PDB file of C-alpha atoms in Angstrom:
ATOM      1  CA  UNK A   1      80.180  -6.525 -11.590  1.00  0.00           C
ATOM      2  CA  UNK A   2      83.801  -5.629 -13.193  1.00  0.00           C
ATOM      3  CA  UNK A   3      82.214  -4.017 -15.948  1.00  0.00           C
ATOM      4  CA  UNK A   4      79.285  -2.282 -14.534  1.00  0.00           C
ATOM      5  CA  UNK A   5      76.964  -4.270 -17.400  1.00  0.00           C
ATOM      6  CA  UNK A   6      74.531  -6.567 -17.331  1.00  0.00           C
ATOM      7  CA  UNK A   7      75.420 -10.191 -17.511  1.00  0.00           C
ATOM      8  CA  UNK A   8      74.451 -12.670 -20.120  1.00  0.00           C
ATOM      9  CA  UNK A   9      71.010 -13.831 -18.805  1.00  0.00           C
ATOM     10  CA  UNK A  10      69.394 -10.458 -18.290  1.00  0.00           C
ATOM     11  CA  UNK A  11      70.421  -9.783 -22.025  1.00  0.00           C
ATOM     12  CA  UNK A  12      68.730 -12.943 -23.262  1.00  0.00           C
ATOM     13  CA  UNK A  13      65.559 -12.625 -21.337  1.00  0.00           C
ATOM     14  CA  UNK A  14      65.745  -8.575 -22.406  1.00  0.00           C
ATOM     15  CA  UNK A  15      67.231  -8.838 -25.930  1.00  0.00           C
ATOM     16  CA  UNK A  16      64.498 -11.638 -26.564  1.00  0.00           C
ATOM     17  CA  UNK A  17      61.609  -9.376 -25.202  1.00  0.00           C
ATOM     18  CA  UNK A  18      63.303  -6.154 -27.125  1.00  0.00           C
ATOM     19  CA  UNK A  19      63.480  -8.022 -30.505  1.00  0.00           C
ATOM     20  CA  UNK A  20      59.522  -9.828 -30.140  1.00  0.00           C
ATOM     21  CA  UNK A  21      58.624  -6.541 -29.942  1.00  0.00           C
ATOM     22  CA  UNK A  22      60.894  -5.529 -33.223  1.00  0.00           C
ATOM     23  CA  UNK A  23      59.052  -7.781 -34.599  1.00  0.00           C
ATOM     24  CA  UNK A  24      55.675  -7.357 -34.004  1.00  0.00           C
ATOM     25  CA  UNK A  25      55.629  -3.710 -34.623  1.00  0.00           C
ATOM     26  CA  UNK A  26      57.723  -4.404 -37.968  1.00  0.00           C
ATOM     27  CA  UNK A  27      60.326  -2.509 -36.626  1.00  0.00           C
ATOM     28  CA  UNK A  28      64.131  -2.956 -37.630  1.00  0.00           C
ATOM     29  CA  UNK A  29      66.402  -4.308 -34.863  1.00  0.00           C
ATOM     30  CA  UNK A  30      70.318  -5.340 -35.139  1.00  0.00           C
ATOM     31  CA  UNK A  31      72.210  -6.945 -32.494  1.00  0.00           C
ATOM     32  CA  UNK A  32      76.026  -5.492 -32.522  1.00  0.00           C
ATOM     33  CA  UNK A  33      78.796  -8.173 -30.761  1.00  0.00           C
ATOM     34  CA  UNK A  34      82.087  -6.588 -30.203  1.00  0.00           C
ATOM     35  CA  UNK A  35      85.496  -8.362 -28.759  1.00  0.00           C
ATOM     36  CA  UNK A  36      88.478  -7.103 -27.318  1.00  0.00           C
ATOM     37  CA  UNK A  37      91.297  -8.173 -30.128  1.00  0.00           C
ATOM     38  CA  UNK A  38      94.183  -9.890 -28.265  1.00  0.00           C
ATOM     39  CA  UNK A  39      92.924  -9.578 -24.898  1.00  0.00           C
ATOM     40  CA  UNK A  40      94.771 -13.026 -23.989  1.00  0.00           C
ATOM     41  CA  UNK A  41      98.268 -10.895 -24.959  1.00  0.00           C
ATOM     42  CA  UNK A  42      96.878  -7.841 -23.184  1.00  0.00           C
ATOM     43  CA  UNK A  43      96.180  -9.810 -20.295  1.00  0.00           C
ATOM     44  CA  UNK A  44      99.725 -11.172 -20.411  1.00  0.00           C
ATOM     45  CA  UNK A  45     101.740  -8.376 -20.570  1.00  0.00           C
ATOM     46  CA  UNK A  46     100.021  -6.039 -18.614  1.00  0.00           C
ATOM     47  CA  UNK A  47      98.447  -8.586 -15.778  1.00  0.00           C
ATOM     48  CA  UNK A  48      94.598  -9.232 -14.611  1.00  0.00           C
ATOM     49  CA  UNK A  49      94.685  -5.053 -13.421  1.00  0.00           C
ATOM     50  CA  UNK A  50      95.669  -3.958 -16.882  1.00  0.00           C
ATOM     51  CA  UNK A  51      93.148  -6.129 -19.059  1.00  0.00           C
ATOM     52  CA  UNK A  52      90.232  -5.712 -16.644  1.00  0.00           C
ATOM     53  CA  UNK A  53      90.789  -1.828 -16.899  1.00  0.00           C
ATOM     54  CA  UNK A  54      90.490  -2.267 -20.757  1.00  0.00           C
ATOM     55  CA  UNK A  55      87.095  -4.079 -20.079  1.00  0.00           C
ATOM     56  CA  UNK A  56      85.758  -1.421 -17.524  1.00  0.00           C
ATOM     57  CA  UNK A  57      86.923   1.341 -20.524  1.00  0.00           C
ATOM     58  CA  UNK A  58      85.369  -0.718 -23.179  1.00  0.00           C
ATOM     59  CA  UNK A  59      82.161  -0.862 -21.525  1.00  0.00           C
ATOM     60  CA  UNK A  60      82.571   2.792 -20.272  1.00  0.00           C
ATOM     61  CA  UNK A  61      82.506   3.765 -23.906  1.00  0.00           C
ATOM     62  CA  UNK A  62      79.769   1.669 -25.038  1.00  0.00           C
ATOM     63  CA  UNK A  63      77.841   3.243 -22.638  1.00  0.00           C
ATOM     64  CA  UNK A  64      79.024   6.979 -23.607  1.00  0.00           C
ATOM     65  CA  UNK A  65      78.761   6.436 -27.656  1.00  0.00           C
ATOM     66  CA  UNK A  66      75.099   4.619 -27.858  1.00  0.00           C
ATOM     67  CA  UNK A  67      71.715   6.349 -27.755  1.00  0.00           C
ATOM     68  CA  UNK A  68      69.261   6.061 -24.738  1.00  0.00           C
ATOM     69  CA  UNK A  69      67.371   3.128 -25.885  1.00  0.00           C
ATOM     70  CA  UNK A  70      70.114   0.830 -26.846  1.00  0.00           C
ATOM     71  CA  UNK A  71      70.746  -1.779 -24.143  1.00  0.00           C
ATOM     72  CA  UNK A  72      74.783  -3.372 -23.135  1.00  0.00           C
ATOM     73  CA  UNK A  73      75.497  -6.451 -21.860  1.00  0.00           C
ATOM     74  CA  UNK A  74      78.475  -8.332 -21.118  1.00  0.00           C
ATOM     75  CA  UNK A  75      78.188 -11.301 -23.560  1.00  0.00           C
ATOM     76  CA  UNK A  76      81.140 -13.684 -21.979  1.00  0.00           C
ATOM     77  CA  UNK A  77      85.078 -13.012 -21.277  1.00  0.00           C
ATOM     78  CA  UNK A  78      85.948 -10.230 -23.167  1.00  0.00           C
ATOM     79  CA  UNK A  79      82.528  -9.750 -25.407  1.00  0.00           C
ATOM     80  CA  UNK A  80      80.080  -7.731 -25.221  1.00  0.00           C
ATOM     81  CA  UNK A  81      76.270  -7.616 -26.760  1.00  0.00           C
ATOM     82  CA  UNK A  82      74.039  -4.724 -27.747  1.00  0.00           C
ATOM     83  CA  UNK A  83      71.033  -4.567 -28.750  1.00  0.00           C
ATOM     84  CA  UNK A  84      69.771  -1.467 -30.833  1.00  0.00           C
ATOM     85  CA  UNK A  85      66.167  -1.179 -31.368  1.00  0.00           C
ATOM     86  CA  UNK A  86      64.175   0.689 -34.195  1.00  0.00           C
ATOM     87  CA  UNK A  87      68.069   1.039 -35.964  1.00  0.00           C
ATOM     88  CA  UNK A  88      68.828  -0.587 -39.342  1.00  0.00           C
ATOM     89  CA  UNK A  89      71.798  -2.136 -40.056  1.00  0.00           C
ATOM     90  CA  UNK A  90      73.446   1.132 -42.453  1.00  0.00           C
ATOM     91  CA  UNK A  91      72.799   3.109 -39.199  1.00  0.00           C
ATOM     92  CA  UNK A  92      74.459   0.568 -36.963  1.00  0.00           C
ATOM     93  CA  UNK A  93      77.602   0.360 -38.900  1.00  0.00           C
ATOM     94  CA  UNK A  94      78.061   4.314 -38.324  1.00  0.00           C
ATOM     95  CA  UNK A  95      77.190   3.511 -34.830  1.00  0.00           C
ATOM     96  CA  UNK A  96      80.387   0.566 -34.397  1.00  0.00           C
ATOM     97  CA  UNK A  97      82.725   2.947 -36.331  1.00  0.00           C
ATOM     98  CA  UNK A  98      82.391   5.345 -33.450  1.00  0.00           C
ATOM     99  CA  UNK A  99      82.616   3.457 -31.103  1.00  0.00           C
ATOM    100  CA  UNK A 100      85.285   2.085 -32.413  1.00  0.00           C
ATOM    101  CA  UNK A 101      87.107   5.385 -33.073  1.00  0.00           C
ATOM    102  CA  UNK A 102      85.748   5.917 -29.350  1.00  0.00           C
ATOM    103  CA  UNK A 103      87.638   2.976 -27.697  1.00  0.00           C
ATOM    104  CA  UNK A 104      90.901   3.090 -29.873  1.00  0.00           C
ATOM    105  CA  UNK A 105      91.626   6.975 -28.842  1.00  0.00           C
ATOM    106  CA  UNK A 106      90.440   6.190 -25.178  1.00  0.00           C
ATOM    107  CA  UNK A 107      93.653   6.044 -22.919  1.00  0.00           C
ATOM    108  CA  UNK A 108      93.808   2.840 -20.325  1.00  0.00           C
ATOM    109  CA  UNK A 109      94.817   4.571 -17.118  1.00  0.00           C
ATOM    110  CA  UNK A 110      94.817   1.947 -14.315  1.00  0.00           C
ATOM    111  CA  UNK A 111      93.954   3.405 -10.563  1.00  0.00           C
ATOM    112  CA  UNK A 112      97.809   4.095 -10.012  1.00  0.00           C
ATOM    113  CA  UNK A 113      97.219   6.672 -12.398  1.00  0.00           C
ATOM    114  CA  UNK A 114      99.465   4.379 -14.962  1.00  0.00           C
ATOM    115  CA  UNK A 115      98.777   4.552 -18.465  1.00  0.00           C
ATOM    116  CA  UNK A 116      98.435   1.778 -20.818  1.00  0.00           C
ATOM    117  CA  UNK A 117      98.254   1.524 -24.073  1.00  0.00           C
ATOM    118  CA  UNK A 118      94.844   1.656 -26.107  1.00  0.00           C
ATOM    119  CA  UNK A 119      92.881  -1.280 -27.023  1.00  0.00           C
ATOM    120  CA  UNK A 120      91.192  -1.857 -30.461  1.00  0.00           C
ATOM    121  CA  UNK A 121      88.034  -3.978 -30.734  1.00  0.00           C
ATOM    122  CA  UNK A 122      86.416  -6.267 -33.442  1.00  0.00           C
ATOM    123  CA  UNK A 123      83.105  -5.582 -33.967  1.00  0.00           C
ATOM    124  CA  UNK A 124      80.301  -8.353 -35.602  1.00  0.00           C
ATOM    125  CA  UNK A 125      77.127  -6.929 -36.584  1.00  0.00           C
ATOM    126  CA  UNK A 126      73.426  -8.517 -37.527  1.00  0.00           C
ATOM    127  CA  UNK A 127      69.897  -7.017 -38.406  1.00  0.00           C
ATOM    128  CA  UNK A 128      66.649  -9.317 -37.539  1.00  0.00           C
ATOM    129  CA  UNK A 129      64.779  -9.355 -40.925  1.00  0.00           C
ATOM    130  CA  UNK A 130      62.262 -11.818 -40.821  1.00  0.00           C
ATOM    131  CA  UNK A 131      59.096 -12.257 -38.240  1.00  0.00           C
ATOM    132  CA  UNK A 132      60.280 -15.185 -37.510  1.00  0.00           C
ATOM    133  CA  UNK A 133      64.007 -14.653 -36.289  1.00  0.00           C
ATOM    134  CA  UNK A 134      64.722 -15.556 -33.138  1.00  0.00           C
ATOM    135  CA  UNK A 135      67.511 -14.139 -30.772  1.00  0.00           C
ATOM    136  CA  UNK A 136      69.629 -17.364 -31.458  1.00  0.00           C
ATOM    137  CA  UNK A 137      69.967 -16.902 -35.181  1.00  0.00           C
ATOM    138  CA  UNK A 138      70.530 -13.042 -34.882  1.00  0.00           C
ATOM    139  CA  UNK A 139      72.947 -14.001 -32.167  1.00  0.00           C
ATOM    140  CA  UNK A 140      74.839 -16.665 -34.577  1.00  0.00           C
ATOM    141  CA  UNK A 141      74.956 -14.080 -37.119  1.00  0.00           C
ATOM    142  CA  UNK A 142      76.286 -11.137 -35.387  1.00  0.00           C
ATOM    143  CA  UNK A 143      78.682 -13.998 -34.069  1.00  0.00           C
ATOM    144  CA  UNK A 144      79.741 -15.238 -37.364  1.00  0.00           C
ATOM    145  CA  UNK A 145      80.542 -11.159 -39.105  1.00  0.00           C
ATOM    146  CA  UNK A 146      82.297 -11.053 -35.680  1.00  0.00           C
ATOM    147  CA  UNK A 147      84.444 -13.990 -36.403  1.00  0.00           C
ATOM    148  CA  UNK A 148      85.170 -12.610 -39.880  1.00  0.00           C
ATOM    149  CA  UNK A 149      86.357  -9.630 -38.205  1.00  0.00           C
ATOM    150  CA  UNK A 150      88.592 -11.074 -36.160  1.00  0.00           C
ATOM    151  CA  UNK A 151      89.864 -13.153 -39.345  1.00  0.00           C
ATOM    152  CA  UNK A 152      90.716  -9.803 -40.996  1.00  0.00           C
ATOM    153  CA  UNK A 153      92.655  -8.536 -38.483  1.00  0.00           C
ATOM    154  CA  UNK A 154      90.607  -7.113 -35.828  1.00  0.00           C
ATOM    155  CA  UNK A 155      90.285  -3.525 -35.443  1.00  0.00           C
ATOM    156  CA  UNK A 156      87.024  -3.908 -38.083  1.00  0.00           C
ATOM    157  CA  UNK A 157      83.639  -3.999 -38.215  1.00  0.00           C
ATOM    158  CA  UNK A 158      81.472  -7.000 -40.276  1.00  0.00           C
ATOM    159  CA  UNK A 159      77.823  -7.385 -40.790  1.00  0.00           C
ATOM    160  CA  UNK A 160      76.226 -10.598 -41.565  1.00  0.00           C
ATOM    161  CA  UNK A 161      72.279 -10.461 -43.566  1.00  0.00           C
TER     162      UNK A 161
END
């Protein structure tokens, strides 16, 4: 509802029908994970308004920056999922640095008509190679480059094969 995304379940029960069909027409598939770095500061210094006006411009801009076909989800808390069918995972790495670029030049302007300062995400990214992947491992992976992100700093993107 805050975000204007779908929540975690539709994404399972869609991701999991996107990527069985990845699969079966030996297609490639990647599943990009992306996290709001320091939301809990955010959150803190700029109150529940602030950081859920970072989340609505987040998902705002995953929206704007991904192609038709691709399909957003909010993952939990801060996180957010997206699947990106038929795209290989040198194609989705061009895709997270703009969207990347994207969210770090976006302004956060609450409804006062307050500015805030930009946000920077960390993004995690995974490719389903084998035809027998399921959503779970390419959901640990993109999880795990998305940890190693974070690790580095934030403001990144990983991929895990």
């Amino acid at each position: 509802e805050l975000t204007g995304l779908y929540n975690r379940q539709w994404m399972q029960r869609k991701f999991d029908r996107l990527l069985q069909r990845s699969i079966y027409k030996k297609a490639p598939s990647c599943i990009m994970m992306l996290e709001m770095d320091n939301f809990k500061e955010y959150s803190d210094k700029h109150g529940q308004l602030g950081s859920d006006q970072a989340l609505r411009d987040i998902a705002y801009n995953v929206l704007n920056c991904l192609r038709p076909d691709d399909h957003a989800g909010r993952y939990i808390g801060e996180q957010f999922a997206v699947f990106l069918p038929g795209a290989s995972l040198p194609d989705v790495c061009i895709a997270a640095e703009r969207l990347k670029t994207a969210i770090n030049s976006s302004m956060v302007v609450l409804p006062s008509g307050d500015a805030l300062p930009a946000v920077s995400i960390s993004l995690g990214l995974s490719q389903a190679y084998l035809s027998d992947d399921t959503l779970a491992k390419l959901f640990a992976r993109a999880d795990e480059a998305l940890q190693q992100a974070k690790e580095s700093g934030g403001n990144c993107v990983r991929s895990v094969k």
